[in-house]
N, C-alpha and C. Protein backbone atom coordinates (compact mmCIF):
# COMPACT_ATOMS: atom_id res chain seq x y z
N MET A 1 7.51 -34.96 133.63
CA MET A 1 6.79 -34.23 132.64
C MET A 1 6.94 -32.73 132.81
N ARG A 2 6.86 -32.36 134.10
CA ARG A 2 6.96 -30.93 134.36
C ARG A 2 8.34 -30.41 133.98
N SER A 3 9.41 -31.14 134.24
CA SER A 3 10.76 -30.70 133.90
C SER A 3 10.93 -30.60 132.39
N ARG A 4 10.27 -31.50 131.68
CA ARG A 4 10.34 -31.44 130.21
C ARG A 4 9.63 -30.18 129.69
N ALA A 5 8.51 -29.80 130.28
CA ALA A 5 7.78 -28.60 129.89
C ALA A 5 8.59 -27.35 130.22
N LEU A 6 9.27 -27.36 131.37
CA LEU A 6 10.12 -26.22 131.74
C LEU A 6 11.30 -26.09 130.79
N ALA A 7 11.90 -27.22 130.43
CA ALA A 7 13.03 -27.18 129.49
C ALA A 7 12.58 -26.65 128.14
N ARG A 8 11.40 -27.08 127.71
CA ARG A 8 10.88 -26.62 126.42
C ARG A 8 10.59 -25.12 126.47
N ALA A 9 10.00 -24.64 127.56
CA ALA A 9 9.71 -23.21 127.71
C ALA A 9 11.00 -22.40 127.74
N ALA A 10 12.03 -22.93 128.42
CA ALA A 10 13.32 -22.23 128.46
C ALA A 10 13.93 -22.17 127.07
N MET A 11 13.83 -23.25 126.31
CA MET A 11 14.36 -23.29 124.95
C MET A 11 13.65 -22.27 124.06
N LEU A 12 12.33 -22.20 124.17
CA LEU A 12 11.56 -21.24 123.37
C LEU A 12 11.92 -19.80 123.76
N ALA A 13 12.10 -19.56 125.04
CA ALA A 13 12.49 -18.22 125.50
C ALA A 13 13.86 -17.85 124.95
N ALA A 14 14.81 -18.81 124.97
CA ALA A 14 16.16 -18.55 124.44
C ALA A 14 16.10 -18.25 122.95
N LEU A 15 15.29 -19.01 122.20
CA LEU A 15 15.14 -18.76 120.76
C LEU A 15 14.54 -17.38 120.50
N ALA A 16 13.56 -17.00 121.30
CA ALA A 16 12.94 -15.68 121.14
C ALA A 16 13.95 -14.57 121.41
N LEU A 17 14.77 -14.75 122.45
CA LEU A 17 15.80 -13.75 122.74
C LEU A 17 16.83 -13.67 121.63
N CYS A 18 17.23 -14.81 121.08
CA CYS A 18 18.18 -14.81 119.95
C CYS A 18 17.60 -14.07 118.75
N ALA A 19 16.34 -14.34 118.44
CA ALA A 19 15.69 -13.68 117.31
C ALA A 19 15.62 -12.18 117.54
N LEU A 20 15.30 -11.78 118.77
CA LEU A 20 15.24 -10.36 119.10
C LEU A 20 16.61 -9.72 118.98
N ALA A 21 17.64 -10.39 119.46
CA ALA A 21 19.00 -9.86 119.39
C ALA A 21 19.46 -9.73 117.95
N LEU A 22 19.21 -10.73 117.13
CA LEU A 22 19.62 -10.66 115.73
C LEU A 22 18.86 -9.57 115.00
N GLY A 23 17.59 -9.40 115.31
CA GLY A 23 16.79 -8.36 114.67
C GLY A 23 17.26 -6.97 115.03
N SER A 24 17.72 -6.77 116.26
CA SER A 24 18.18 -5.44 116.67
C SER A 24 19.55 -5.10 116.12
N CYS A 25 20.30 -6.10 115.64
CA CYS A 25 21.62 -5.86 115.07
C CYS A 25 21.58 -5.73 113.56
N SER A 26 20.40 -5.62 113.00
CA SER A 26 20.32 -5.58 111.54
C SER A 26 20.93 -4.30 111.00
N ASP A 27 21.23 -4.29 109.72
CA ASP A 27 21.85 -3.16 109.05
C ASP A 27 20.86 -2.01 108.97
N THR A 28 21.20 -0.88 109.53
CA THR A 28 20.30 0.29 109.49
C THR A 28 20.36 1.01 108.16
N LEU A 29 21.28 0.60 107.26
CA LEU A 29 21.41 1.26 105.96
C LEU A 29 20.84 0.42 104.83
N GLN A 30 19.92 -0.48 105.15
CA GLN A 30 19.31 -1.31 104.11
C GLN A 30 18.41 -0.46 103.22
N ASP A 31 18.11 -1.02 102.03
CA ASP A 31 17.20 -0.33 101.12
C ASP A 31 15.87 -0.08 101.82
N LYS A 32 15.41 1.13 101.71
CA LYS A 32 14.09 1.49 102.20
C LYS A 32 13.41 2.23 101.06
N PRO A 33 12.13 2.00 100.85
CA PRO A 33 11.46 2.72 99.77
C PRO A 33 11.56 4.22 99.97
N VAL A 34 11.82 4.94 98.89
CA VAL A 34 11.87 6.39 98.94
C VAL A 34 10.43 6.89 98.84
N PRO A 35 10.00 7.71 99.80
CA PRO A 35 8.62 8.20 99.74
C PRO A 35 8.36 8.96 98.43
N HIS A 36 7.16 8.79 97.91
CA HIS A 36 6.80 9.45 96.64
C HIS A 36 6.93 10.96 96.72
N ASN A 37 6.66 11.53 97.90
CA ASN A 37 6.71 13.00 98.00
C ASN A 37 8.13 13.53 97.77
N GLU A 38 9.17 12.72 98.06
CA GLU A 38 10.54 13.18 97.80
C GLU A 38 10.79 13.30 96.30
N LEU A 39 10.35 12.31 95.53
CA LEU A 39 10.50 12.38 94.08
C LEU A 39 9.59 13.45 93.49
N GLU A 40 8.39 13.58 94.03
CA GLU A 40 7.46 14.59 93.53
C GLU A 40 8.02 16.00 93.74
N SER A 41 8.71 16.22 94.85
CA SER A 41 9.28 17.55 95.08
C SER A 41 10.36 17.85 94.06
N LEU A 42 11.11 16.83 93.62
CA LEU A 42 12.12 17.04 92.59
C LEU A 42 11.46 17.34 91.25
N MET A 43 10.32 16.69 91.00
CA MET A 43 9.60 16.92 89.75
C MET A 43 9.05 18.34 89.67
N ALA A 44 8.81 18.95 90.82
CA ALA A 44 8.22 20.29 90.86
C ALA A 44 9.27 21.40 90.81
N GLU A 45 10.55 21.04 90.80
CA GLU A 45 11.60 22.07 90.78
C GLU A 45 11.50 22.90 89.50
N PRO A 46 11.85 24.19 89.55
CA PRO A 46 11.74 25.06 88.37
C PRO A 46 12.88 24.86 87.38
N TYR A 47 13.79 23.95 87.63
CA TYR A 47 14.87 23.63 86.71
C TYR A 47 14.83 22.13 86.40
N THR A 48 15.50 21.72 85.33
CA THR A 48 15.50 20.32 84.93
C THR A 48 16.34 19.51 85.91
N VAL A 49 15.77 18.44 86.45
CA VAL A 49 16.45 17.54 87.38
C VAL A 49 16.65 16.20 86.67
N TYR A 50 17.88 15.67 86.74
CA TYR A 50 18.21 14.42 86.05
C TYR A 50 18.22 13.24 87.01
N TRP A 51 17.85 12.06 86.46
CA TRP A 51 17.86 10.81 87.23
C TRP A 51 18.07 9.64 86.30
N LEU A 52 18.12 8.43 86.86
CA LEU A 52 18.34 7.20 86.08
C LEU A 52 17.13 6.28 86.12
N GLY A 53 15.96 6.81 86.49
CA GLY A 53 14.76 6.01 86.62
C GLY A 53 14.63 5.46 88.04
N GLY A 54 13.61 4.64 88.26
CA GLY A 54 13.36 4.07 89.58
C GLY A 54 14.44 3.13 90.06
N SER A 55 15.16 2.53 89.12
CA SER A 55 16.31 1.68 89.46
C SER A 55 17.31 1.75 88.32
N PHE A 56 18.55 1.38 88.62
CA PHE A 56 19.60 1.43 87.61
C PHE A 56 20.59 0.31 87.89
N HIS A 57 20.79 -0.56 86.91
CA HIS A 57 21.71 -1.70 87.03
C HIS A 57 21.47 -2.50 88.30
N GLY A 58 20.21 -2.67 88.66
CA GLY A 58 19.84 -3.45 89.84
C GLY A 58 19.86 -2.66 91.14
N PHE A 59 20.25 -1.40 91.12
CA PHE A 59 20.26 -0.57 92.32
C PHE A 59 18.99 0.25 92.38
N GLN A 60 18.29 0.19 93.51
CA GLN A 60 17.09 0.98 93.73
C GLN A 60 17.47 2.36 94.25
N ILE A 61 16.58 3.32 94.12
CA ILE A 61 16.80 4.64 94.71
C ILE A 61 16.78 4.48 96.23
N THR A 62 17.82 4.96 96.88
CA THR A 62 17.87 4.90 98.34
C THR A 62 17.77 6.28 98.98
N GLU A 63 17.90 7.33 98.18
CA GLU A 63 17.70 8.69 98.70
C GLU A 63 17.43 9.63 97.54
N ALA A 64 16.54 10.57 97.79
CA ALA A 64 16.25 11.66 96.85
C ALA A 64 16.07 12.91 97.69
N SER A 65 16.90 13.92 97.46
CA SER A 65 16.84 15.09 98.34
C SER A 65 17.30 16.36 97.63
N LEU A 66 16.95 17.48 98.24
CA LEU A 66 17.42 18.80 97.81
C LEU A 66 18.31 19.34 98.91
N ASP A 67 19.48 19.87 98.54
CA ASP A 67 20.34 20.45 99.57
C ASP A 67 19.99 21.93 99.74
N PRO A 68 20.48 22.58 100.79
CA PRO A 68 20.15 24.00 101.02
C PRO A 68 20.54 24.92 99.87
N GLY A 69 21.53 24.52 99.06
CA GLY A 69 21.95 25.34 97.93
C GLY A 69 21.08 25.15 96.70
N GLY A 70 20.10 24.24 96.77
CA GLY A 70 19.19 24.03 95.66
C GLY A 70 19.50 22.84 94.77
N ALA A 71 20.62 22.14 95.00
CA ALA A 71 20.97 21.00 94.16
C ALA A 71 20.14 19.78 94.54
N ALA A 72 19.74 19.02 93.52
CA ALA A 72 18.98 17.79 93.73
C ALA A 72 19.92 16.59 93.65
N THR A 73 19.80 15.66 94.59
CA THR A 73 20.63 14.46 94.62
C THR A 73 19.74 13.23 94.64
N ILE A 74 20.04 12.28 93.75
CA ILE A 74 19.35 10.99 93.75
C ILE A 74 20.43 9.92 93.84
N GLN A 75 20.34 9.08 94.90
CA GLN A 75 21.33 8.03 95.13
C GLN A 75 20.71 6.67 94.83
N TYR A 76 21.53 5.79 94.28
CA TYR A 76 21.11 4.44 93.94
C TYR A 76 21.97 3.43 94.69
N GLY A 77 21.34 2.51 95.39
CA GLY A 77 22.04 1.44 96.10
C GLY A 77 22.46 1.83 97.49
N ASP A 78 22.90 0.81 98.25
CA ASP A 78 23.35 0.99 99.63
C ASP A 78 24.81 1.41 99.65
N CYS A 79 25.26 1.85 100.80
CA CYS A 79 26.65 2.28 100.98
C CYS A 79 27.61 1.17 100.59
N VAL A 80 28.63 1.52 99.83
CA VAL A 80 29.69 0.57 99.52
C VAL A 80 30.94 0.92 100.32
N GLU A 81 30.98 2.13 100.85
CA GLU A 81 32.07 2.59 101.72
C GLU A 81 31.48 3.50 102.76
N GLY A 82 32.19 3.63 103.87
CA GLY A 82 31.78 4.58 104.90
C GLY A 82 30.62 4.08 105.71
N GLY A 83 29.93 5.01 106.30
CA GLY A 83 28.79 4.70 107.15
C GLY A 83 27.92 5.93 107.22
N GLN A 84 27.22 6.08 108.33
CA GLN A 84 26.32 7.21 108.49
C GLN A 84 27.10 8.51 108.32
N SER A 85 26.58 9.42 107.55
CA SER A 85 27.14 10.74 107.24
C SER A 85 28.34 10.68 106.30
N THR A 86 28.87 9.50 105.98
CA THR A 86 29.98 9.38 105.03
C THR A 86 29.69 8.28 104.02
N CYS A 87 28.44 8.04 103.74
CA CYS A 87 28.02 6.95 102.87
C CYS A 87 28.39 7.23 101.41
N VAL A 88 29.06 6.28 100.79
CA VAL A 88 29.37 6.34 99.36
C VAL A 88 28.56 5.24 98.69
N THR A 89 27.59 5.65 97.87
CA THR A 89 26.72 4.68 97.21
C THR A 89 27.29 4.30 95.85
N PRO A 90 26.78 3.21 95.25
CA PRO A 90 27.28 2.80 93.93
C PRO A 90 27.10 3.86 92.86
N VAL A 91 25.99 4.59 92.88
CA VAL A 91 25.73 5.64 91.88
C VAL A 91 24.98 6.79 92.53
N ARG A 92 25.41 8.00 92.19
CA ARG A 92 24.74 9.21 92.69
C ARG A 92 24.67 10.20 91.54
N VAL A 93 23.51 10.82 91.34
CA VAL A 93 23.33 11.85 90.31
C VAL A 93 22.96 13.14 91.02
N VAL A 94 23.75 14.20 90.78
CA VAL A 94 23.51 15.50 91.40
C VAL A 94 23.24 16.51 90.28
N THR A 95 22.12 17.22 90.39
CA THR A 95 21.78 18.27 89.43
C THR A 95 21.82 19.60 90.15
N SER A 96 22.67 20.51 89.67
CA SER A 96 22.79 21.83 90.28
C SER A 96 22.21 22.89 89.36
N PRO A 97 21.33 23.75 89.90
CA PRO A 97 20.77 24.82 89.08
C PRO A 97 21.76 25.95 88.84
N ASN A 98 22.93 25.88 89.46
CA ASN A 98 23.96 26.91 89.27
C ASN A 98 24.87 26.48 88.12
N ASN A 99 24.61 26.98 86.93
CA ASN A 99 25.40 26.56 85.76
C ASN A 99 26.56 27.52 85.47
N SER A 100 26.97 28.30 86.47
CA SER A 100 28.06 29.24 86.24
C SER A 100 29.43 28.58 86.21
N PHE A 101 29.51 27.32 86.63
CA PHE A 101 30.79 26.61 86.60
C PHE A 101 30.55 25.11 86.54
N VAL A 102 31.58 24.38 86.10
CA VAL A 102 31.55 22.93 86.18
C VAL A 102 32.57 22.56 87.25
N PRO A 103 32.14 21.89 88.34
CA PRO A 103 33.07 21.57 89.42
C PRO A 103 34.23 20.71 88.94
N GLY A 104 35.28 20.69 89.69
CA GLY A 104 36.42 19.85 89.35
C GLY A 104 37.72 20.47 89.79
N GLY A 105 37.80 21.79 89.78
CA GLY A 105 38.99 22.48 90.23
C GLY A 105 40.24 22.02 89.52
N GLN A 106 41.31 21.82 90.28
CA GLN A 106 42.60 21.44 89.72
C GLN A 106 42.83 19.93 89.75
N ALA A 107 41.81 19.16 90.10
CA ALA A 107 41.96 17.70 90.17
C ALA A 107 42.31 17.14 88.80
N ALA A 108 43.01 16.00 88.81
CA ALA A 108 43.35 15.35 87.54
C ALA A 108 42.06 14.98 86.82
N ARG A 109 41.98 15.36 85.56
CA ARG A 109 40.76 15.11 84.79
C ARG A 109 41.05 15.18 83.31
N ARG A 110 40.09 14.71 82.54
CA ARG A 110 40.18 14.85 81.09
C ARG A 110 38.79 15.21 80.59
N THR A 111 38.69 15.69 79.37
CA THR A 111 37.40 16.06 78.83
C THR A 111 37.06 15.15 77.65
N THR A 112 35.77 15.04 77.39
CA THR A 112 35.27 14.23 76.29
C THR A 112 33.95 14.83 75.83
N LEU A 113 33.43 14.34 74.74
CA LEU A 113 32.12 14.76 74.26
C LEU A 113 31.12 13.68 74.68
N LEU A 114 30.10 14.09 75.39
CA LEU A 114 29.10 13.16 75.91
C LEU A 114 27.73 13.57 75.39
N ARG A 115 27.16 12.76 74.54
CA ARG A 115 25.83 13.01 74.01
C ARG A 115 25.69 14.43 73.47
N GLY A 116 26.77 14.92 72.85
CA GLY A 116 26.76 16.21 72.18
C GLY A 116 27.21 17.39 73.03
N VAL A 117 27.54 17.18 74.30
CA VAL A 117 28.01 18.28 75.15
C VAL A 117 29.38 17.93 75.74
N PRO A 118 30.22 18.94 76.01
CA PRO A 118 31.50 18.66 76.65
C PRO A 118 31.29 18.14 78.07
N ALA A 119 32.09 17.15 78.46
CA ALA A 119 32.00 16.58 79.80
C ALA A 119 33.39 16.46 80.39
N VAL A 120 33.47 16.57 81.71
CA VAL A 120 34.72 16.41 82.44
C VAL A 120 34.70 15.03 83.08
N LEU A 121 35.77 14.26 82.88
CA LEU A 121 35.93 12.96 83.53
C LEU A 121 36.98 13.14 84.63
N ALA A 122 36.65 12.76 85.84
CA ALA A 122 37.57 12.89 86.97
C ALA A 122 37.54 11.60 87.78
N GLU A 123 38.43 11.52 88.76
CA GLU A 123 38.51 10.37 89.65
C GLU A 123 38.62 9.07 88.85
N GLY A 124 39.47 9.08 87.82
CA GLY A 124 39.67 7.88 87.02
C GLY A 124 38.43 7.47 86.24
N GLY A 125 37.56 8.43 85.91
CA GLY A 125 36.33 8.13 85.17
C GLY A 125 35.16 7.79 86.07
N ARG A 126 35.36 7.77 87.38
CA ARG A 126 34.26 7.47 88.31
C ARG A 126 33.37 8.69 88.55
N ALA A 127 33.81 9.86 88.10
CA ALA A 127 33.00 11.08 88.19
C ALA A 127 32.91 11.70 86.81
N ILE A 128 31.70 12.00 86.38
CA ILE A 128 31.46 12.62 85.07
C ILE A 128 30.58 13.84 85.32
N LEU A 129 31.05 15.00 84.86
CA LEU A 129 30.34 16.26 85.09
C LEU A 129 30.12 16.96 83.77
N PHE A 130 28.92 17.47 83.56
CA PHE A 130 28.64 18.18 82.31
C PHE A 130 27.55 19.21 82.53
N ALA A 131 27.61 20.28 81.74
CA ALA A 131 26.58 21.31 81.75
C ALA A 131 25.64 21.04 80.58
N THR A 132 24.35 21.11 80.87
CA THR A 132 23.34 20.93 79.83
C THR A 132 22.18 21.87 80.15
N GLY A 133 21.76 22.64 79.16
CA GLY A 133 20.69 23.61 79.40
C GLY A 133 21.08 24.58 80.49
N ARG A 134 20.24 24.71 81.48
CA ARG A 134 20.47 25.65 82.58
C ARG A 134 21.06 24.99 83.83
N VAL A 135 21.51 23.72 83.73
CA VAL A 135 22.00 23.00 84.91
C VAL A 135 23.36 22.36 84.67
N VAL A 136 23.99 21.94 85.77
CA VAL A 136 25.20 21.13 85.72
C VAL A 136 24.86 19.80 86.36
N VAL A 137 25.18 18.70 85.69
CA VAL A 137 24.91 17.36 86.19
C VAL A 137 26.23 16.70 86.55
N ALA A 138 26.27 16.09 87.72
CA ALA A 138 27.45 15.34 88.17
C ALA A 138 27.02 13.92 88.48
N ILE A 139 27.72 12.97 87.89
CA ILE A 139 27.46 11.54 88.15
C ILE A 139 28.67 10.99 88.86
N TYR A 140 28.45 10.39 90.01
CA TYR A 140 29.52 9.76 90.78
C TYR A 140 29.19 8.28 90.90
N ALA A 141 30.17 7.42 90.63
CA ALA A 141 29.91 5.98 90.69
C ALA A 141 31.10 5.25 91.31
N ALA A 142 30.85 4.04 91.77
CA ALA A 142 31.89 3.22 92.39
C ALA A 142 32.91 2.75 91.36
N ARG A 143 32.48 2.61 90.10
CA ARG A 143 33.38 2.15 89.02
C ARG A 143 33.20 3.06 87.80
N ALA A 144 34.26 3.23 87.04
CA ALA A 144 34.21 4.06 85.83
C ALA A 144 33.18 3.52 84.83
N SER A 145 33.09 2.20 84.69
CA SER A 145 32.14 1.62 83.74
C SER A 145 30.70 1.93 84.15
N LEU A 146 30.43 1.96 85.44
CA LEU A 146 29.10 2.28 85.94
C LEU A 146 28.79 3.76 85.71
N ALA A 147 29.78 4.63 85.91
CA ALA A 147 29.59 6.06 85.65
C ALA A 147 29.31 6.30 84.18
N ARG A 148 30.04 5.62 83.31
CA ARG A 148 29.83 5.79 81.86
C ARG A 148 28.44 5.32 81.45
N ALA A 149 28.01 4.17 81.98
CA ALA A 149 26.66 3.67 81.68
C ALA A 149 25.60 4.65 82.18
N ALA A 150 25.82 5.23 83.35
CA ALA A 150 24.87 6.20 83.90
C ALA A 150 24.82 7.45 83.04
N SER A 151 25.98 7.89 82.53
CA SER A 151 26.00 9.10 81.70
C SER A 151 25.22 8.91 80.40
N GLU A 152 25.15 7.68 79.91
CA GLU A 152 24.37 7.39 78.70
C GLU A 152 22.89 7.22 79.00
N ALA A 153 22.55 6.89 80.25
CA ALA A 153 21.16 6.61 80.61
C ALA A 153 20.44 7.77 81.29
N VAL A 154 21.18 8.75 81.80
CA VAL A 154 20.58 9.83 82.57
C VAL A 154 19.58 10.63 81.73
N VAL A 155 18.41 10.90 82.33
CA VAL A 155 17.34 11.65 81.67
C VAL A 155 16.66 12.57 82.68
N PRO A 156 15.94 13.58 82.21
CA PRO A 156 15.21 14.45 83.14
C PRO A 156 14.05 13.69 83.79
N ILE A 157 13.80 14.02 85.06
CA ILE A 157 12.64 13.47 85.76
C ILE A 157 11.42 14.36 85.51
N ASN A 158 11.66 15.63 85.14
CA ASN A 158 10.57 16.60 85.03
C ASN A 158 10.51 17.28 83.66
N ALA A 159 11.04 16.62 82.64
CA ALA A 159 11.00 17.16 81.27
C ALA A 159 11.17 15.98 80.31
N PRO A 160 10.81 16.15 79.04
CA PRO A 160 11.01 15.06 78.08
C PRO A 160 12.49 14.77 77.86
N GLY A 161 12.81 13.53 77.60
CA GLY A 161 14.19 13.12 77.31
C GLY A 161 14.24 11.62 77.13
N SER A 162 15.29 11.14 76.47
CA SER A 162 15.42 9.70 76.29
C SER A 162 16.87 9.28 76.54
N PRO A 163 17.06 8.09 77.12
CA PRO A 163 18.43 7.61 77.35
C PRO A 163 19.22 7.57 76.05
N GLY A 164 20.43 8.03 76.09
CA GLY A 164 21.30 8.03 74.91
C GLY A 164 21.03 9.17 73.95
N GLY A 165 19.95 9.90 74.15
CA GLY A 165 19.61 11.01 73.26
C GLY A 165 20.54 12.19 73.48
N ALA A 166 20.55 13.09 72.52
CA ALA A 166 21.40 14.28 72.61
C ALA A 166 20.95 15.14 73.78
N LEU A 167 21.93 15.71 74.48
CA LEU A 167 21.66 16.63 75.58
C LEU A 167 21.62 18.05 75.04
N ALA A 168 20.86 18.91 75.70
CA ALA A 168 20.78 20.32 75.29
C ALA A 168 22.11 21.01 75.52
N ALA A 169 22.46 21.92 74.65
CA ALA A 169 23.68 22.70 74.81
C ALA A 169 23.58 23.56 76.06
N ARG A 170 24.73 23.85 76.64
CA ARG A 170 24.78 24.69 77.83
C ARG A 170 24.25 26.08 77.49
N LEU A 171 23.37 26.60 78.33
CA LEU A 171 22.85 27.94 78.15
C LEU A 171 23.71 28.94 78.92
N PRO A 172 23.61 30.22 78.59
CA PRO A 172 24.39 31.23 79.33
C PRO A 172 24.10 31.16 80.82
N ASP A 173 25.00 31.73 81.59
CA ASP A 173 24.88 31.75 83.05
C ASP A 173 23.49 32.23 83.46
N THR A 174 22.81 31.43 84.27
CA THR A 174 21.46 31.76 84.72
C THR A 174 21.45 32.80 85.83
N GLY A 175 22.61 33.08 86.42
CA GLY A 175 22.69 34.03 87.52
C GLY A 175 22.26 33.44 88.85
N PHE A 176 22.09 32.12 88.91
CA PHE A 176 21.63 31.46 90.13
C PHE A 176 22.54 31.79 91.31
N SER A 177 23.84 31.85 91.07
CA SER A 177 24.79 32.07 92.17
C SER A 177 24.67 33.48 92.75
N ARG A 178 24.05 34.39 92.05
CA ARG A 178 23.89 35.76 92.55
C ARG A 178 22.58 35.96 93.29
N LYS A 179 21.71 34.96 93.28
CA LYS A 179 20.43 35.06 93.97
C LYS A 179 20.58 34.53 95.39
N PRO A 180 19.89 35.13 96.36
CA PRO A 180 19.98 34.58 97.71
C PRO A 180 19.25 33.25 97.80
N LEU A 181 19.75 32.38 98.66
CA LEU A 181 19.08 31.11 98.90
C LEU A 181 17.77 31.39 99.62
N PRO A 182 16.75 30.52 99.47
CA PRO A 182 15.47 30.77 100.15
C PRO A 182 15.63 31.00 101.65
N ALA A 183 16.58 30.31 102.28
CA ALA A 183 16.78 30.47 103.72
C ALA A 183 17.38 31.84 104.05
N GLN A 184 17.95 32.52 103.06
CA GLN A 184 18.57 33.82 103.30
C GLN A 184 17.59 34.98 103.09
N VAL A 185 16.41 34.70 102.57
CA VAL A 185 15.42 35.74 102.33
C VAL A 185 14.58 35.89 103.60
N PRO A 186 14.59 37.10 104.19
CA PRO A 186 13.82 37.27 105.43
C PRO A 186 12.32 37.20 105.15
N SER A 187 11.62 36.69 106.14
CA SER A 187 10.15 36.64 106.04
C SER A 187 9.62 38.06 106.16
N PRO A 188 8.49 38.34 105.50
CA PRO A 188 7.92 39.69 105.63
C PRO A 188 7.46 39.91 107.07
N PRO A 189 7.56 41.14 107.54
CA PRO A 189 7.13 41.41 108.92
C PRO A 189 5.63 41.19 109.07
N THR A 190 5.25 40.69 110.22
CA THR A 190 3.85 40.49 110.48
C THR A 190 3.43 41.47 111.59
N PRO A 191 2.30 42.14 111.40
CA PRO A 191 1.87 43.11 112.41
C PRO A 191 1.50 42.39 113.70
N LEU A 192 1.79 43.03 114.82
CA LEU A 192 1.42 42.49 116.12
C LEU A 192 -0.06 42.75 116.35
N ARG A 193 -0.72 41.77 116.86
CA ARG A 193 -2.16 41.94 117.16
C ARG A 193 -2.32 42.87 118.37
N GLY A 194 -3.19 43.77 118.20
CA GLY A 194 -3.51 44.66 119.32
C GLY A 194 -2.52 45.80 119.47
N ALA A 195 -1.48 45.87 118.65
CA ALA A 195 -0.51 46.95 118.77
C ALA A 195 -1.12 48.24 118.24
N GLY A 196 -1.00 49.29 118.96
CA GLY A 196 -1.47 50.60 118.52
C GLY A 196 -2.97 50.75 118.56
N ALA A 197 -3.68 49.82 119.16
CA ALA A 197 -5.13 49.91 119.20
C ALA A 197 -5.61 50.65 120.39
């Protein structure tokens, strides 16, 4: 009887170790809920930020962030290529407050009219870039058909808009590129306590 109890205890211990090992090897890039404060910070930006809603074509938001240059990025879905620091998600929408240029450089591309505004198609249609109002919006997707669907569905998160509706015409250069980034503005000097007393 005692040997049977020991064998059973050993079996349970082995199962517990297997479960622990499998749990520690899980994918660290799985969907995790995006905290509300990340989306709220995008809603508070002084420029129009575009997104595809809480989910798009079955992909949930996996990241919402502002880069040091002021651009807002909202990613949908888990990495389809790469890994940490090189993650390529199924869909990414980037809104830049610097409307002085439309990125693309000398890369192979073509132009089209998208919801009433000129748009640049690059990377075989997997990247769509357009200026609307005071911002430039870039949509990057794993497939051209997904990028096209996103370009028809993209709407502001912090202003009125409807999927498929006409986009605002590009406004003159906002001068954003000539303004220092917040990190480049020195803090005002603070007086030392007790100095000169």
